Amino acid sequence: MSQTLAPRATSPEGNGSEKALRVGQRSLLRRFLSRPEVGSLIGAVVVFSVFFAVAEPFRQASSFSTVLYASSMIGLMAIAVALLMIGGEFDLSAGVAVITSAITAGMFSYQLSTNVWVGAAVALLVSVGIGFVNGLLLIRTRVPSFLITLSMFLMLQGINVAVTKLITGGVATQNISNMDGFDSARLVFASEFDIAGFNLRATVIWWLVFAAVATWVLMRTRVGNWIYAVGGNRESARAVGVPVHKVKVGLFMTVGFMAWFVGMHMLFKFNTVQSGEGVGNELLYIMAAVVGGCLLTGGYGTVIGAVIGAFIYGMTKQGIVYAGWDNNWVMFFVGAMLLTAVLVNSWVRTQANKR
Amino acid sequence: MSAMTTHTDPPRPREPEGSDPIVELRGVGKSFGNVRALSGIDLKVGTGEVTCILGDNGAGKSTLIKIIAGLHGSTEGEYRVDGKPVRFSSPREALDHGIATVYQDLAIVQLMPVWRNFFLGSELSTGFGPLRRLDIGRMRAICDQELQKMGIDLPSIDMPVQNLSGGQKQVLAIARAIYFGARVLILDEPTAALGVKQSGVVLKYVNAARDAGLGVVFITHNPHHAYMVGDHFVVIKLGEVEFDAPRSELSLEDLTHHMAGGAELDALEHELERGQLPTVDPLHDSTPGWT
Ligand SMILES: Nc1ncnc2c1ncn2[C@@H]1O[C@H](COP(=O)(O)OP(=O)(O)OP(=O)(O)O)[C@@H](O)[C@H]1O
Ligand SMILES: [Mg+2]
């Protein structure tokens, strides 16, 4: 705000500094309230306080590490999905794409007896390729991404189960834990460290690293500016020279990359993949992004918000277990939270825009 | 910047004719499916010359400038920049040739802050490699300065554009095009939403751009504005050039006449002079008091 607070000699009406002062007094609170993630931050504090009060185990460091782990499993994908949503698109295939990636890596390595890193590399190509196809179909056909990725979701869901059954005869991929490269891959994707009773998992670190990188890109680079622009107004963005198509395809490929990353975590943590999993997670990713303040219509939101949204989900999921309540309430509470967040976010937005 | 104080400037003795055109259209046409929006358009925009494009609503003015700006490809004809045929596949290419445009719908992103809109698509960066990042300080300073030059004083350049008034948005789009338009400046009804003072500022900028050697394409429905700055006037009707003349062959009355539809206006004037007012039905037959 430095420019607006400085007195202006050139102000036509001669009241520039006066006006700037009036605005300056309000700006701190208003700037805070007009942050997209402010609603989710309040929500996180409330949810944390509730479980801290009612669930005794929730207060221990070891449970907190489990909460963080559960959050990261949704949160990693929520980062990419939030970027995509800010860019104005959805990806309903994101949940099963994680499993597709894990199955590809596991099967490829096992069937061809290669080092698991080779399988991982093939899976990376496949995952980013799926994102590329989603993006390409979108820009070529102009069909809404909801429909394109819904189709992709159904196809991948079918492929996951059908191909696994065709090759292994069962619903899960073969155990790859004694294959070459498994240990180093597990170290990267699924390691755990104990620090003073606190069990820190690799995914939590990666989650925060990716969130930091994504935030940097979004707020501090040209590409970030373009992501907001293509989501906010695609035609305007194109008219001023933003490469709209490249940005959109790139965002879908980013989701593909993240699906690969989470898929590799699952593969190297559990050694084997259940082919029917992943269904429904795509909505949890979107849920985390929306709770974090992303608009469904695009052009608005932050990655930090999506991180907080995923954290709220993790706290709720584990907190209900620690409180000794029936696990079936998890989804009810997540849904109620989403509704509250949407209402609070839109209320805060209108308040902040009022002057 | 020359003073623009009166509406009755004598025609300036400038002779822009003969200079090589920066932008030249030859027989350009554009169809949207079955709709033929433009056909057989010839247009030259020279350095240091203001070309005014005039015409009724739906005549094809915006379509024409969108072709020049690279937003639409033409379906027929030839487009030359500096004498070389070009085919722009995106506005980025036009911008890279120094052709900047103020679109009628302004091409702004409502949810983004003012300064991010100003530099959208042409952001300034600093640093190298992975640390290459937006030069936010410089962009904000330039944006603030350019908007002040245009005489609008916003409470904050961080506010989303949706909170600006219609005129402020228009000034933002104009300031942006003036800042980035290195060679050709295209303005599609830039003064439509502006007050007298801001309109004056815009016209001064059009003049300044011309004096700086830019080619300016200026679309307006206001013949006074057009005549104040124009060197060359093109009237478009139903997608074709109806009239094309340099300033020296034209008075403000002629221009107004052509803009209003020429012969049609004569007929209307004739009718009105004879006192034959068109019969206008009452708006509400049943309203008490109407007889
Ligand atoms: N994208 C499009 N698809 C189909 N038809 C179009 C499209 N854009 C413009 N047209 C048609 O082309 C014709 C010319 O439109 P254009 O916007 O160029 O008019 P204009 O001269 O700028 O009018 P105004 O003064 O109202 O701005 C109109 O008949 C319009 O309906
Ligand atoms: Mg128009």
Short mmCIF file of N, CA, C and O in Angstrom, two decimals, chain A residues 1-5 8 10-13 15-17 19-20 23 30-31 216-226 228-243 295 297-300 349 352-355, chain B residues 69-72 89-92 95 103 105-112 115-117 119-125 130-137 139-141 144 148 151-160 162-163 176 197:
data_model
loop_
_atom_site.label_atom_id
_atom_site.label_comp_id
_atom_site.label_asym_id
_atom_site.label_seq_id
_atom_site.Cartn_x
_atom_site.Cartn_y
_atom_site.Cartn_z
N MET A 1 0.82 -1.20 0.00
CA MET A 1 0.00 0.00 0.00
C MET A 1 0.86 1.25 0.00
O MET A 1 0.36 2.34 0.24
N SER A 2 2.16 1.09 -0.21
CA SER A 2 3.04 2.24 -0.03
C SER A 2 2.66 3.38 -0.97
O SER A 2 2.69 4.53 -0.58
N GLN A 3 2.26 3.03 -2.20
CA GLN A 3 1.98 4.09 -3.16
C GLN A 3 0.78 4.92 -2.72
O GLN A 3 0.78 6.13 -2.83
N THR A 4 -0.24 4.23 -2.24
CA THR A 4 -1.47 4.96 -1.95
C THR A 4 -1.35 5.74 -0.66
O THR A 4 -2.08 6.69 -0.44
N LEU A 5 -0.44 5.34 0.22
CA LEU A 5 -0.33 6.06 1.48
C LEU A 5 0.54 7.31 1.34
O LEU A 5 0.46 8.21 2.14
N ARG A 8 0.25 12.82 -2.40
CA ARG A 8 0.49 13.05 -3.82
C ARG A 8 0.42 14.52 -4.14
O ARG A 8 -0.60 15.16 -3.90
N THR A 10 0.53 15.56 -7.14
CA THR A 10 -0.12 15.73 -8.44
C THR A 10 -1.61 15.45 -8.40
O THR A 10 -2.26 15.48 -9.42
N SER A 11 -2.12 15.15 -7.21
CA SER A 11 -3.53 14.81 -7.15
C SER A 11 -4.40 15.94 -7.70
O SER A 11 -4.26 17.08 -7.27
N PRO A 12 -5.27 15.65 -8.66
CA PRO A 12 -6.03 16.71 -9.31
C PRO A 12 -6.91 17.50 -8.34
O PRO A 12 -7.02 18.71 -8.43
N GLU A 13 -7.53 16.79 -7.42
CA GLU A 13 -8.43 17.48 -6.49
C GLU A 13 -7.69 18.02 -5.27
O GLU A 13 -8.29 18.69 -4.46
N ASN A 15 -6.85 16.34 -2.77
CA ASN A 15 -7.25 15.67 -1.53
C ASN A 15 -6.70 14.25 -1.47
O ASN A 15 -7.18 13.41 -0.75
N GLY A 16 -5.68 14.00 -2.26
CA GLY A 16 -5.15 12.64 -2.37
C GLY A 16 -4.70 12.07 -1.04
O GLY A 16 -5.10 10.97 -0.66
N SER A 17 -3.92 12.84 -0.27
CA SER A 17 -3.38 12.29 0.96
C SER A 17 -4.49 12.09 1.99
O SER A 17 -4.49 11.14 2.75
N LYS A 19 -7.58 11.31 1.34
CA LYS A 19 -8.32 10.11 0.97
C LYS A 19 -7.53 8.86 1.33
O LYS A 19 -8.06 7.91 1.88
N ALA A 20 -6.23 8.93 1.06
CA ALA A 20 -5.38 7.78 1.34
C ALA A 20 -5.38 7.47 2.84
O ALA A 20 -5.39 6.32 3.25
N VAL A 23 -8.56 5.67 3.85
CA VAL A 23 -8.52 4.28 3.45
C VAL A 23 -7.52 3.51 4.28
O VAL A 23 -7.75 2.39 4.69
N ARG A 30 -9.53 -4.69 6.71
CA ARG A 30 -10.20 -5.04 5.46
C ARG A 30 -9.34 -5.96 4.61
O ARG A 30 -9.83 -6.90 3.99
N ARG A 31 -8.06 -5.69 4.59
CA ARG A 31 -7.19 -6.55 3.79
C ARG A 31 -7.18 -7.96 4.34
O ARG A 31 -7.17 -8.92 3.61
N TRP A 216 4.11 -19.70 -4.28
CA TRP A 216 5.10 -18.84 -4.95
C TRP A 216 4.71 -18.62 -6.42
O TRP A 216 4.67 -17.50 -6.91
N VAL A 217 4.41 -19.71 -7.10
CA VAL A 217 4.05 -19.62 -8.51
C VAL A 217 2.80 -18.76 -8.68
O VAL A 217 2.74 -17.87 -9.53
N LEU A 218 1.83 -19.00 -7.84
CA LEU A 218 0.53 -18.32 -7.98
C LEU A 218 0.64 -16.82 -7.70
O LEU A 218 0.05 -16.01 -8.41
N MET A 219 1.39 -16.45 -6.68
CA MET A 219 1.39 -15.06 -6.26
C MET A 219 2.55 -14.24 -6.84
O MET A 219 2.48 -13.03 -6.91
N ARG A 220 3.62 -14.92 -7.24
CA ARG A 220 4.83 -14.17 -7.56
C ARG A 220 5.36 -14.37 -8.97
O ARG A 220 6.42 -13.87 -9.30
N THR A 221 4.65 -15.15 -9.79
CA THR A 221 5.16 -15.35 -11.15
C THR A 221 4.11 -14.97 -12.18
O THR A 221 2.93 -14.81 -11.87
N ARG A 222 4.57 -14.83 -13.41
CA ARG A 222 3.66 -14.49 -14.51
C ARG A 222 2.60 -15.57 -14.67
O ARG A 222 1.43 -15.29 -14.89
N VAL A 223 3.05 -16.82 -14.58
CA VAL A 223 2.12 -17.93 -14.75
C VAL A 223 0.99 -17.85 -13.72
O VAL A 223 -0.18 -18.07 -14.03
N GLY A 224 1.35 -17.46 -12.49
CA GLY A 224 0.33 -17.32 -11.45
C GLY A 224 -0.70 -16.27 -11.82
O GLY A 224 -1.91 -16.47 -11.69
N ASN A 225 -0.21 -15.14 -12.33
CA ASN A 225 -1.10 -14.08 -12.79
C ASN A 225 -2.03 -14.61 -13.88
O ASN A 225 -3.22 -14.30 -13.92
N TRP A 226 -1.48 -15.42 -14.75
CA TRP A 226 -2.26 -15.96 -15.87
C TRP A 226 -3.31 -16.95 -15.38
O TRP A 226 -4.41 -17.03 -15.94
N TYR A 228 -4.94 -16.89 -12.51
CA TYR A 228 -6.09 -16.11 -12.04
C TYR A 228 -6.87 -15.54 -13.23
O TYR A 228 -8.10 -15.52 -13.23
N ALA A 229 -6.15 -15.09 -14.24
CA ALA A 229 -6.81 -14.42 -15.36
C ALA A 229 -7.65 -15.39 -16.20
O ALA A 229 -8.78 -15.09 -16.55
N VAL A 230 -7.11 -16.56 -16.49
CA VAL A 230 -7.88 -17.49 -17.34
C VAL A 230 -9.11 -18.00 -16.60
O VAL A 230 -10.13 -18.32 -17.21
N GLY A 231 -9.00 -18.08 -15.25
CA GLY A 231 -10.16 -18.50 -14.48
C GLY A 231 -11.18 -17.37 -14.33
O GLY A 231 -12.38 -17.60 -14.30
N GLY A 232 -10.68 -16.15 -14.21
CA GLY A 232 -11.57 -15.01 -13.99
C GLY A 232 -12.31 -14.59 -15.24
O GLY A 232 -13.49 -14.31 -15.21
N ASN A 233 -11.59 -14.53 -16.36
CA ASN A 233 -12.23 -14.15 -17.62
C ASN A 233 -11.34 -14.60 -18.77
O ASN A 233 -10.38 -13.93 -19.15
N ARG A 234 -11.69 -15.75 -19.31
CA ARG A 234 -10.88 -16.39 -20.33
C ARG A 234 -10.71 -15.50 -21.57
O ARG A 234 -9.61 -15.36 -22.11
N GLU A 235 -11.80 -14.87 -22.01
CA GLU A 235 -11.73 -14.06 -23.23
C GLU A 235 -10.86 -12.82 -23.02
O GLU A 235 -10.05 -12.46 -23.88
N SER A 236 -11.03 -12.17 -21.87
CA SER A 236 -10.21 -11.00 -21.58
C SER A 236 -8.74 -11.38 -21.51
O SER A 236 -7.88 -10.66 -22.02
N ALA A 237 -8.47 -12.51 -20.87
CA ALA A 237 -7.08 -12.94 -20.74
C ALA A 237 -6.46 -13.14 -22.12
O ALA A 237 -5.35 -12.70 -22.39
N ARG A 238 -7.23 -13.78 -23.01
CA ARG A 238 -6.71 -14.02 -24.35
C ARG A 238 -6.47 -12.69 -25.08
O ARG A 238 -5.47 -12.51 -25.76
N ALA A 239 -7.40 -11.75 -24.88
CA ALA A 239 -7.31 -10.49 -25.61
C ALA A 239 -6.08 -9.68 -25.23
O ALA A 239 -5.61 -8.88 -26.02
N VAL A 240 -5.56 -9.87 -24.02
CA VAL A 240 -4.36 -9.11 -23.65
C VAL A 240 -3.10 -9.96 -23.78
O VAL A 240 -2.04 -9.58 -23.31
N GLY A 241 -3.23 -11.12 -24.44
CA GLY A 241 -2.03 -11.86 -24.79
C GLY A 241 -1.64 -12.99 -23.86
O GLY A 241 -0.52 -13.49 -23.94
N VAL A 242 -2.55 -13.41 -22.97
CA VAL A 242 -2.24 -14.55 -22.10
C VAL A 242 -2.43 -15.84 -22.90
O VAL A 242 -3.46 -16.00 -23.58
N PRO A 243 -1.47 -16.76 -22.86
CA PRO A 243 -1.63 -18.03 -23.58
C PRO A 243 -2.60 -18.95 -22.85
O PRO A 243 -2.20 -19.87 -22.13
N LEU A 295 -13.36 -20.10 -5.47
CA LEU A 295 -14.69 -19.99 -6.05
C LEU A 295 -14.88 -21.09 -7.09
O LEU A 295 -14.00 -21.38 -7.87
N THR A 297 -16.55 -20.85 -9.62
CA THR A 297 -16.57 -20.23 -10.94
C THR A 297 -15.19 -19.81 -11.42
O THR A 297 -15.04 -19.31 -12.52
N GLY A 298 -14.16 -19.99 -10.56
CA GLY A 298 -12.81 -19.70 -10.99
C GLY A 298 -12.35 -18.28 -10.73
O GLY A 298 -13.14 -17.40 -10.40
N GLY A 299 -11.04 -18.07 -10.87
CA GLY A 299 -10.48 -16.74 -10.77
C GLY A 299 -10.25 -16.22 -9.37
O GLY A 299 -9.84 -15.08 -9.19
N TYR A 300 -10.52 -17.06 -8.38
CA TYR A 300 -10.43 -16.57 -7.01
C TYR A 300 -10.07 -17.72 -6.08
O TYR A 300 -10.62 -18.81 -6.20
N ARG A 349 -16.96 -12.33 1.90
CA ARG A 349 -16.59 -11.65 0.66
C ARG A 349 -17.46 -10.41 0.40
O ARG A 349 -16.95 -9.35 0.05
N ALA A 352 -16.43 -7.72 2.89
CA ALA A 352 -15.13 -7.12 2.61
C ALA A 352 -15.21 -6.19 1.40
O ALA A 352 -14.50 -5.20 1.32
N ASN A 353 -16.11 -6.52 0.46
CA ASN A 353 -16.21 -5.68 -0.73
C ASN A 353 -17.05 -4.44 -0.50
O ASN A 353 -16.98 -3.49 -1.26
N LYS A 354 -17.86 -4.48 0.57
CA LYS A 354 -18.63 -3.27 0.91
C LYS A 354 -17.68 -2.22 1.43
O LYS A 354 -16.73 -2.53 2.12
N ARG A 355 -17.98 -0.98 1.14
CA ARG A 355 -17.07 0.02 1.65
C ARG A 355 -17.85 1.15 2.31
O ARG A 355 -18.97 1.41 1.98
N ALA B 69 -6.18 -6.44 -34.18
CA ALA B 69 -5.58 -6.74 -32.88
C ALA B 69 -5.18 -8.21 -32.74
O ALA B 69 -4.59 -8.59 -31.74
N GLY B 70 -5.53 -9.03 -33.71
CA GLY B 70 -5.13 -10.44 -33.66
C GLY B 70 -6.10 -11.33 -32.92
O GLY B 70 -5.84 -12.51 -32.71
N LEU B 71 -7.26 -10.78 -32.52
CA LEU B 71 -8.22 -11.59 -31.76
C LEU B 71 -9.03 -12.49 -32.68
O LEU B 71 -9.37 -13.62 -32.33
N HIS B 72 -9.34 -11.98 -33.87
CA HIS B 72 -10.00 -12.80 -34.90
C HIS B 72 -9.03 -12.96 -36.06
O HIS B 72 -8.32 -12.02 -36.39
N SER B 89 -2.18 -15.35 -34.93
CA SER B 89 -3.05 -16.38 -34.37
C SER B 89 -3.46 -16.03 -32.95
O SER B 89 -4.29 -16.70 -32.37
N SER B 90 -2.87 -14.96 -32.40
CA SER B 90 -3.32 -14.52 -31.08
C SER B 90 -2.95 -13.06 -30.89
O SER B 90 -2.04 -12.54 -31.55
N PRO B 91 -3.65 -12.38 -29.98
CA PRO B 91 -3.35 -10.98 -29.71
C PRO B 91 -1.91 -10.76 -29.23
O PRO B 91 -1.38 -9.68 -29.36
N ARG B 92 -1.33 -11.83 -28.67
CA ARG B 92 0.06 -11.72 -28.23
C ARG B 92 0.97 -11.28 -29.37
O ARG B 92 1.86 -10.45 -29.21
N LEU B 95 0.52 -7.66 -30.10
CA LEU B 95 1.19 -6.87 -29.06
C LEU B 95 2.69 -6.87 -29.27
O LEU B 95 3.35 -5.85 -29.08
N TYR B 103 -10.35 -2.68 -26.02
CA TYR B 103 -11.54 -3.33 -26.57
C TYR B 103 -12.79 -2.67 -26.01
O TYR B 103 -12.77 -2.10 -24.93
N ASP B 105 -15.31 -4.14 -24.82
CA ASP B 105 -15.66 -4.75 -23.53
C ASP B 105 -14.48 -4.67 -22.55
O ASP B 105 -14.49 -5.30 -21.51
N LEU B 106 -13.46 -3.93 -22.91
CA LEU B 106 -12.33 -3.56 -22.07
C LEU B 106 -11.32 -4.68 -21.80
O LEU B 106 -10.16 -4.41 -21.51
N ALA B 107 -11.72 -5.95 -21.88
CA ALA B 107 -10.80 -7.04 -21.61
C ALA B 107 -10.09 -6.89 -20.27
O ALA B 107 -8.87 -6.85 -20.18
N ILE B 108 -10.90 -6.76 -19.22
CA ILE B 108 -10.33 -6.75 -17.88
C ILE B 108 -10.88 -7.95 -17.11
O ILE B 108 -11.91 -8.50 -17.48
N VAL B 109 -10.17 -8.34 -16.07
CA VAL B 109 -10.60 -9.47 -15.25
C VAL B 109 -11.10 -8.90 -13.93
O VAL B 109 -10.33 -8.36 -13.15
N GLN B 110 -12.41 -9.02 -13.72
CA GLN B 110 -13.06 -8.30 -12.63
C GLN B 110 -12.50 -8.62 -11.24
O GLN B 110 -12.42 -7.75 -10.39
N LEU B 111 -12.13 -9.88 -11.01
CA LEU B 111 -11.74 -10.26 -9.66
C LEU B 111 -10.28 -9.92 -9.35
O LEU B 111 -9.85 -10.03 -8.22
N MET B 112 -9.53 -9.52 -10.36
CA MET B 112 -8.11 -9.26 -10.12
C MET B 112 -7.85 -7.81 -9.74
O MET B 112 -8.56 -6.91 -10.18
N TRP B 115 -3.65 -3.30 -10.40
CA TRP B 115 -2.30 -3.33 -10.99
C TRP B 115 -2.02 -4.65 -11.71
O TRP B 115 -1.30 -4.67 -12.71
N ARG B 116 -2.62 -5.74 -11.26
CA ARG B 116 -2.41 -7.01 -11.97
C ARG B 116 -3.11 -6.97 -13.33
O ARG B 116 -2.62 -7.52 -14.31
N ASN B 117 -4.27 -6.32 -13.38
CA ASN B 117 -4.95 -6.15 -14.65
C ASN B 117 -4.13 -5.30 -15.61
O ASN B 117 -4.06 -5.57 -16.80
N PHE B 119 -0.99 -4.95 -15.97
CA PHE B 119 0.16 -5.63 -16.58
C PHE B 119 -0.16 -7.02 -17.10
O PHE B 119 0.73 -7.73 -17.57
N LEU B 120 -1.43 -7.42 -17.03
CA LEU B 120 -1.79 -8.77 -17.42
C LEU B 120 -1.32 -9.09 -18.84
O LEU B 120 -1.59 -8.35 -19.78
N GLY B 121 -0.62 -10.19 -18.97
CA GLY B 121 -0.13 -10.60 -20.28
C GLY B 121 1.20 -9.98 -20.65
O GLY B 121 1.88 -10.46 -21.55
N SER B 122 1.58 -8.91 -19.97
CA SER B 122 2.85 -8.24 -20.26
C SER B 122 3.59 -7.93 -18.96
O SER B 122 4.16 -6.85 -18.79
N GLU B 123 3.56 -8.88 -18.03
CA GLU B 123 4.09 -8.65 -16.70
C GLU B 123 5.60 -8.38 -16.73
O GLU B 123 6.31 -8.92 -17.57
N LEU B 124 6.05 -7.57 -15.80
CA LEU B 124 7.47 -7.32 -15.64
C LEU B 124 8.03 -8.34 -14.66
O LEU B 124 7.43 -8.63 -13.64
N SER B 125 9.19 -8.88 -14.99
CA SER B 125 9.81 -9.86 -14.11
C SER B 125 11.19 -9.39 -13.71
O SER B 125 11.80 -8.53 -14.34
N PRO B 130 14.90 -20.23 -11.64
CA PRO B 130 13.69 -20.54 -10.84
C PRO B 130 13.28 -19.39 -9.93
O PRO B 130 12.16 -19.38 -9.42
N LEU B 131 14.18 -18.43 -9.72
CA LEU B 131 13.81 -17.31 -8.85
C LEU B 131 13.23 -16.15 -9.64
O LEU B 131 13.00 -15.07 -9.12
N ARG B 132 13.01 -16.38 -10.93
CA ARG B 132 12.40 -15.34 -11.76
C ARG B 132 11.00 -15.06 -11.24
O ARG B 132 10.19 -15.96 -11.10
N ARG B 133 10.74 -13.81 -10.93
CA ARG B 133 9.47 -13.49 -10.28
C ARG B 133 8.96 -12.14 -10.75
O ARG B 133 9.69 -11.36 -11.37
N LEU B 134 7.71 -11.88 -10.44
CA LEU B 134 7.10 -10.61 -10.80
C LEU B 134 7.81 -9.47 -10.09
O LEU B 134 8.13 -9.57 -8.91
N ASP B 135 8.02 -8.40 -10.82
CA ASP B 135 8.60 -7.21 -10.20
C ASP B 135 7.44 -6.36 -9.69
O ASP B 135 7.04 -5.37 -10.31
N ILE B 136 6.90 -6.78 -8.55
CA ILE B 136 5.65 -6.19 -8.07
C ILE B 136 5.80 -4.71 -7.76
O ILE B 136 4.96 -3.90 -8.13
N GLY B 137 6.91 -4.34 -7.11
CA GLY B 137 7.10 -2.94 -6.74
C GLY B 137 7.06 -2.03 -7.95
O GLY B 137 6.36 -1.01 -7.96
N MET B 139 5.83 -2.69 -10.97
CA MET B 139 4.54 -2.71 -11.67
C MET B 139 3.53 -1.83 -10.96
O MET B 139 2.77 -1.08 -11.59
N ARG B 140 3.52 -1.90 -9.64
CA ARG B 140 2.56 -1.09 -8.88
C ARG B 140 2.85 0.40 -9.05
O ARG B 140 1.94 1.21 -9.24
N ALA B 141 4.14 0.74 -9.02
CA ALA B 141 4.51 2.15 -9.15
C ALA B 141 4.10 2.67 -10.53
O ALA B 141 3.50 3.75 -10.64
N ASP B 144 0.24 2.96 -10.83
CA ASP B 144 -0.26 4.10 -10.07
C ASP B 144 0.01 5.40 -10.83
O ASP B 144 -0.87 6.23 -11.02
N GLN B 148 -2.68 8.00 -12.56
CA GLN B 148 -2.72 9.40 -12.12
C GLN B 148 -2.61 10.34 -13.30
O GLN B 148 -3.26 11.38 -13.34
N GLY B 151 -5.66 11.13 -14.73
CA GLY B 151 -6.54 11.92 -13.88
C GLY B 151 -7.53 11.11 -13.07
O GLY B 151 -8.56 11.63 -12.65
N ILE B 152 -7.27 9.82 -12.84
CA ILE B 152 -8.13 9.13 -11.89
C ILE B 152 -7.31 8.74 -10.68
O ILE B 152 -6.15 8.35 -10.77
N ASP B 153 -7.94 8.88 -9.54
CA ASP B 153 -7.26 8.70 -8.28
C ASP B 153 -8.00 7.62 -7.51
O ASP B 153 -9.06 7.87 -6.95
N LEU B 154 -7.48 6.40 -7.53
CA LEU B 154 -8.17 5.30 -6.86
C LEU B 154 -7.73 5.24 -5.41
O LEU B 154 -6.61 5.60 -5.08
N PRO B 155 -8.61 4.78 -4.53
CA PRO B 155 -8.21 4.62 -3.13
C PRO B 155 -7.06 3.64 -3.01
O PRO B 155 -6.17 3.80 -2.19
N SER B 156 -7.07 2.60 -3.85
CA SER B 156 -6.00 1.62 -3.77
C SER B 156 -5.90 0.87 -5.08
O SER B 156 -6.91 0.47 -5.64
N ILE B 157 -4.68 0.66 -5.57
CA ILE B 157 -4.55 -0.12 -6.80
C ILE B 157 -4.59 -1.61 -6.51
O ILE B 157 -4.43 -2.43 -7.39
N ASP B 158 -4.81 -1.96 -5.23
CA ASP B 158 -4.97 -3.37 -4.87
C ASP B 158 -6.42 -3.81 -4.92
O ASP B 158 -6.71 -4.99 -4.76
N MET B 159 -7.34 -2.87 -5.10
CA MET B 159 -8.74 -3.28 -5.07
C MET B 159 -9.09 -4.03 -6.35
O MET B 159 -8.52 -3.78 -7.40
N PRO B 160 -10.00 -5.02 -6.23
CA PRO B 160 -10.40 -5.72 -7.44
C PRO B 160 -11.10 -4.77 -8.39
O PRO B 160 -11.81 -3.85 -7.96
N GLN B 162 -13.60 -5.08 -10.14
CA GLN B 162 -15.06 -5.05 -10.10
C GLN B 162 -15.59 -3.92 -9.21
O GLN B 162 -16.74 -3.52 -9.35
N ASN B 163 -14.75 -3.40 -8.30
CA ASN B 163 -15.22 -2.32 -7.44
C ASN B 163 -15.02 -0.93 -8.05
O ASN B 163 -15.36 0.06 -7.44
N ARG B 176 -3.57 1.33 -19.93
CA ARG B 176 -2.80 0.13 -20.23
C ARG B 176 -2.38 0.11 -21.70
O ARG B 176 -1.22 -0.11 -22.03
N LYS B 197 -14.21 15.61 -18.48
CA LYS B 197 -12.80 15.81 -18.17
C LYS B 197 -11.96 14.63 -18.66
O LYS B 197 -10.96 14.81 -19.34
#
